[in-house]
Coordinates of C-alpha atoms in Angstrom, one line a residue:
M1 CA -7.4 -1.7 20.0
S2 CA -8.0 2.3 19.3
T3 CA -5.7 4.4 20.5
I4 CA -8.1 8.6 19.0
A5 CA -11.5 9.1 21.8
S6 CA -14.0 9.3 19.3
E7 CA -14.2 13.3 20.8
E8 CA -10.7 14.1 20.0
K9 CA -10.0 15.5 16.5
I10 CA -7.6 14.2 14.2
K11 CA -6.0 15.8 11.2
I12 CA -3.9 14.2 8.6
R13 CA -2.0 14.9 5.7
L14 CA -0.7 12.2 3.7
R15 CA 1.6 13.3 1.2
Y16 CA 3.0 11.3 -2.1
W17 CA 2.8 11.5 -5.9
N18 CA 0.4 11.2 -8.2
V19 CA 1.2 7.2 -8.9
R20 CA 0.0 4.1 -6.8
G21 CA 3.2 2.9 -5.8
R22 CA 4.7 2.2 -2.6
I23 CA 2.5 3.9 -0.6
Q24 CA -1.1 2.8 -1.8
P25 CA -2.3 -0.3 0.3
V26 CA -1.9 3.2 3.2
R27 CA -4.1 4.1 0.6
F28 CA -6.6 2.6 1.8
M29 CA -5.7 1.6 5.3
L30 CA -5.6 5.5 6.0
E31 CA -9.8 5.5 3.2
D32 CA -11.5 3.3 6.3
V33 CA -10.5 5.3 8.8
A34 CA -12.3 8.3 7.7
A35 CA -14.9 6.3 6.8
T36 CA -14.5 5.3 10.5
Y37 CA -14.0 7.4 12.7
P38 CA -16.3 11.4 11.6
N39 CA -13.7 12.8 14.3
V40 CA -10.4 12.4 12.1
D41 CA -9.9 14.7 8.8
Y42 CA -7.8 13.2 6.1
Q43 CA -6.7 14.5 3.3
E44 CA -4.3 13.6 0.3
D45 CA -2.1 16.2 -1.1
F46 CA 0.0 15.2 -4.4
E47 CA 3.5 15.8 -5.4
L48 CA 3.4 16.2 -9.3
L49 CA 5.1 14.4 -11.4
E50 CA 4.0 16.7 -14.3
K51 CA 6.0 18.9 -12.9
A52 CA 8.7 17.3 -11.1
A53 CA 11.7 19.1 -12.7
E54 CA 10.2 22.4 -11.0
Q55 CA 8.7 21.7 -8.3
W56 CA 10.4 18.6 -6.8
P57 CA 14.0 20.3 -5.8
I58 CA 11.7 23.5 -3.7
H59 CA 9.9 20.9 -1.9
K60 CA 12.7 18.1 -1.7
A61 CA 14.9 21.2 0.5
D62 CA 12.0 22.0 2.4
S63 CA 11.2 19.1 5.5
K64 CA 7.5 20.5 6.3
I65 CA 7.5 18.8 2.4
S66 CA 9.5 16.2 2.0
G67 CA 9.8 15.1 5.3
P68 CA 12.9 14.5 7.7
F69 CA 14.7 12.3 4.6
G70 CA 13.9 13.7 1.5
N71 CA 11.7 12.3 -0.4
L72 CA 7.8 10.5 0.2
P73 CA 5.9 9.7 1.6
V74 CA 5.4 11.3 4.6
L75 CA 2.6 11.8 6.2
T76 CA 1.5 15.3 9.0
W77 CA -0.4 14.1 12.1
N78 CA -2.6 17.0 13.7
D79 CA 0.4 20.2 12.1
T80 CA 2.8 18.3 13.8
H81 CA 5.0 15.5 13.5
I82 CA 6.1 14.4 10.1
I83 CA 6.1 10.2 9.5
A84 CA 8.1 9.5 6.9
Q85 CA 8.3 5.7 5.3
T86 CA 6.5 3.6 4.0
L87 CA 6.4 1.2 6.3
P88 CA 6.9 2.9 9.5
I89 CA 3.6 5.4 7.7
G90 CA 1.5 2.0 7.7
Q91 CA 2.9 1.2 11.3
F92 CA 1.7 4.4 13.3
I93 CA -1.6 4.3 11.5
A94 CA -2.2 0.9 12.9
R95 CA -1.5 1.5 15.9
K96 CA -3.5 4.6 15.8
F97 CA -6.8 2.4 14.9
G98 CA -6.6 -0.2 15.7
M99 CA -5.5 -2.1 12.8
Y100 CA -3.2 -4.8 14.3
G101 CA -6.4 -6.8 15.7
T102 CA -6.6 -8.9 18.7
P103 CA -5.0 -12.3 19.7
K104 CA -8.3 -15.0 19.5
T105 CA -6.7 -16.4 22.7
A106 CA -6.9 -13.8 26.4
N107 CA -3.7 -15.2 27.4
A108 CA -1.9 -14.3 24.2
D109 CA 0.8 -11.9 23.5
P110 CA -0.4 -8.9 22.2
I111 CA 3.3 -8.1 21.2
V112 CA 3.6 -11.7 19.8
F113 CA 0.3 -11.2 17.5
Q114 CA 1.9 -7.9 16.6
G115 CA 5.3 -9.2 15.0
L116 CA 3.0 -12.2 13.2
I117 CA 1.1 -9.5 11.4
D118 CA 4.0 -7.7 10.5
G119 CA 5.7 -10.1 9.3
V120 CA 2.7 -10.6 6.6
V121 CA 3.5 -6.6 6.1
S122 CA 6.9 -7.1 5.5
C123 CA 6.3 -10.3 3.4
A124 CA 4.1 -8.1 1.2
Y125 CA 5.8 -5.4 0.6
T126 CA 9.4 -5.8 0.1
D127 CA 9.3 -9.5 -1.9
I128 CA 6.3 -8.3 -3.8
I129 CA 5.4 -5.0 -3.7
I130 CA 9.2 -3.8 -4.7
S131 CA 10.3 -6.4 -6.0
L132 CA 7.1 -5.5 -8.5
F133 CA 9.3 -1.9 -8.8
L134 CA 12.1 -3.6 -9.8
I135 CA 10.3 -5.4 -12.7
L136 CA 8.9 -2.0 -14.1
Y137 CA 12.5 -0.3 -13.7
S138 CA 14.1 -2.9 -14.6
Q139 CA 12.2 -4.6 -17.8
V140 CA 12.3 -7.5 -17.1
E141 CA 11.6 -9.8 -20.7
F142 CA 9.1 -12.2 -18.8
D143 CA 9.3 -14.2 -22.2
N144 CA 12.7 -15.2 -21.0
P145 CA 12.5 -17.8 -18.5
E146 CA 15.8 -16.9 -17.2
H147 CA 15.1 -14.3 -15.6
A148 CA 15.2 -14.3 -11.2
Y149 CA 12.0 -12.3 -11.4
A150 CA 10.0 -13.6 -14.5
I151 CA 7.8 -15.7 -11.6
L152 CA 6.7 -15.2 -8.5
S153 CA 5.5 -17.0 -5.9
S154 CA 2.1 -16.7 -3.7
T155 CA 2.8 -15.6 -0.2
P156 CA 1.5 -17.0 2.8
F157 CA -0.2 -15.2 5.1
F158 CA -2.2 -15.8 9.2
Y159 CA -5.3 -13.4 10.3
D160 CA -8.0 -14.6 12.4
Q161 CA -9.5 -11.4 13.0
H162 CA -13.3 -10.0 12.6
K163 CA -11.6 -5.9 10.7
P164 CA -8.9 -5.5 8.3
T165 CA -5.3 -5.1 9.6
I166 CA -2.8 -3.1 9.1
A167 CA -1.6 -6.5 7.0
D168 CA -5.0 -7.4 4.8
Y169 CA -4.0 -3.7 3.7
F170 CA -0.9 -5.0 1.9
V171 CA -1.7 -8.4 0.5
F172 CA -4.4 -6.2 -0.8
Y173 CA -2.6 -4.0 -2.8
A174 CA 0.2 -6.3 -3.2
F175 CA -2.0 -9.1 -4.7
T176 CA -3.8 -6.5 -7.1
L177 CA -0.6 -4.2 -8.2
A178 CA 0.9 -8.2 -9.6
K179 CA -2.3 -8.5 -10.9
D180 CA -2.2 -5.6 -12.6
F181 CA 0.7 -5.4 -13.7
H182 CA 0.9 -9.7 -15.2
S183 CA -0.4 -12.8 -14.9
A184 CA 2.5 -13.7 -14.7
L185 CA 3.8 -13.0 -11.6
L186 CA 0.6 -14.4 -10.2
P187 CA 0.4 -18.0 -8.5
T188 CA -2.1 -20.8 -10.3
E189 CA -6.2 -20.3 -10.5
E190 CA -5.7 -23.2 -7.3
D191 CA -2.7 -21.1 -5.3
S192 CA -4.2 -18.2 -5.8
E193 CA -7.8 -19.2 -5.1
A194 CA -8.0 -17.4 -1.2
L195 CA -6.2 -14.9 -2.5
R196 CA -8.6 -13.7 -5.0
K197 CA -11.8 -14.6 -2.3
F198 CA -9.7 -12.3 -0.1
E199 CA -9.8 -9.8 -3.2
Q200 CA -13.5 -9.4 -3.3
V201 CA -14.1 -9.2 0.6
M202 CA -11.9 -6.5 0.4
R203 CA -13.6 -5.1 -2.3
E204 CA -16.0 -4.5 -0.7
R205 CA -15.7 -2.0 2.2
P206 CA -17.5 0.2 1.6
A207 CA -14.8 3.2 1.9
L208 CA -12.8 0.9 -0.5
V209 CA -15.8 0.3 -3.1
K210 CA -16.9 4.5 -2.9
Y211 CA -12.8 4.9 -3.6
F212 CA -12.8 2.7 -6.1
S213 CA -15.7 3.8 -7.5
E214 CA -15.3 7.7 -7.4
G215 CA -12.1 6.6 -9.9
R216 CA -8.8 7.1 -7.4
L217 CA -6.5 4.6 -8.2
F218 CA -4.2 5.8 -10.1
D219 CA -3.2 3.9 -13.8
R220 CA -0.2 4.8 -13.2
F221 CA 2.4 2.4 -11.2
S222 CA 5.2 4.5 -10.8
G223 CA 7.3 7.7 -11.8
S224 CA 9.5 5.3 -14.6
P225 CA 9.3 7.6 -17.6
T226 CA 9.1 4.7 -19.3
E227 CA 6.1 2.9 -17.6
Q228 CA 3.6 3.1 -20.4
E229 CA 6.0 1.6 -22.7
Y230 CA 7.1 -1.1 -21.0
R231 CA 3.6 -2.2 -19.6
A232 CA 2.5 -1.7 -22.8
K233 CA 5.3 -3.9 -24.1
I234 CA 4.9 -6.5 -21.1
A235 CA 1.3 -6.8 -22.0
A236 CA 1.3 -8.9 -25.4
T237 CA 4.4 -10.5 -23.8
K238 CA 2.9 -14.3 -23.8
V239 CA 4.1 -16.3 -21.2

């Protein structure tokens, strides 16, 4: 259940680099939130990689910009509270806007159900999203079958809700990021059939249709200075 009253004015500012990065599933969540709640004023402020050398040292030292840990992402709530780190930001938004779903049985423990959803989120974030960025920064050779990161298995997940939970956004991003990264990271066609159908359902959400049609999804994944060269290299690799 949402904890936000429909008449309550809410200002949300997200700050991250102008890349997809770790925060992309939260961006998807916030697009849906802004489309669902007219009283929510949501905007993202970008830290530009192109100006990182000159601007970031200054911004990093300013806790109003870089938060309590001096890094991004951060979310500012009503110009008062700053939430740092991807998972806490996503979980905060999920709690505030009812994105943890509802147990199907009346006597089910909602805290247990939230734990199940968070398990999916953690699996998608830690096992897939973070692993993909480790691959990018370490520049794994995909034609080397001995490398531990050369193949990732499919991630099982569970939800029986009428609208997306936080888990859906993280699994959606994990799967689409893997697709855009390299085919070697995907399960077989048979194993990923359900994920592909799920991806299509998420892409058809009106707020995300608008987001993608406006070209707002960054092509760049990360801040790695060698990303483009590495992606071109692995794109030419056949496995």
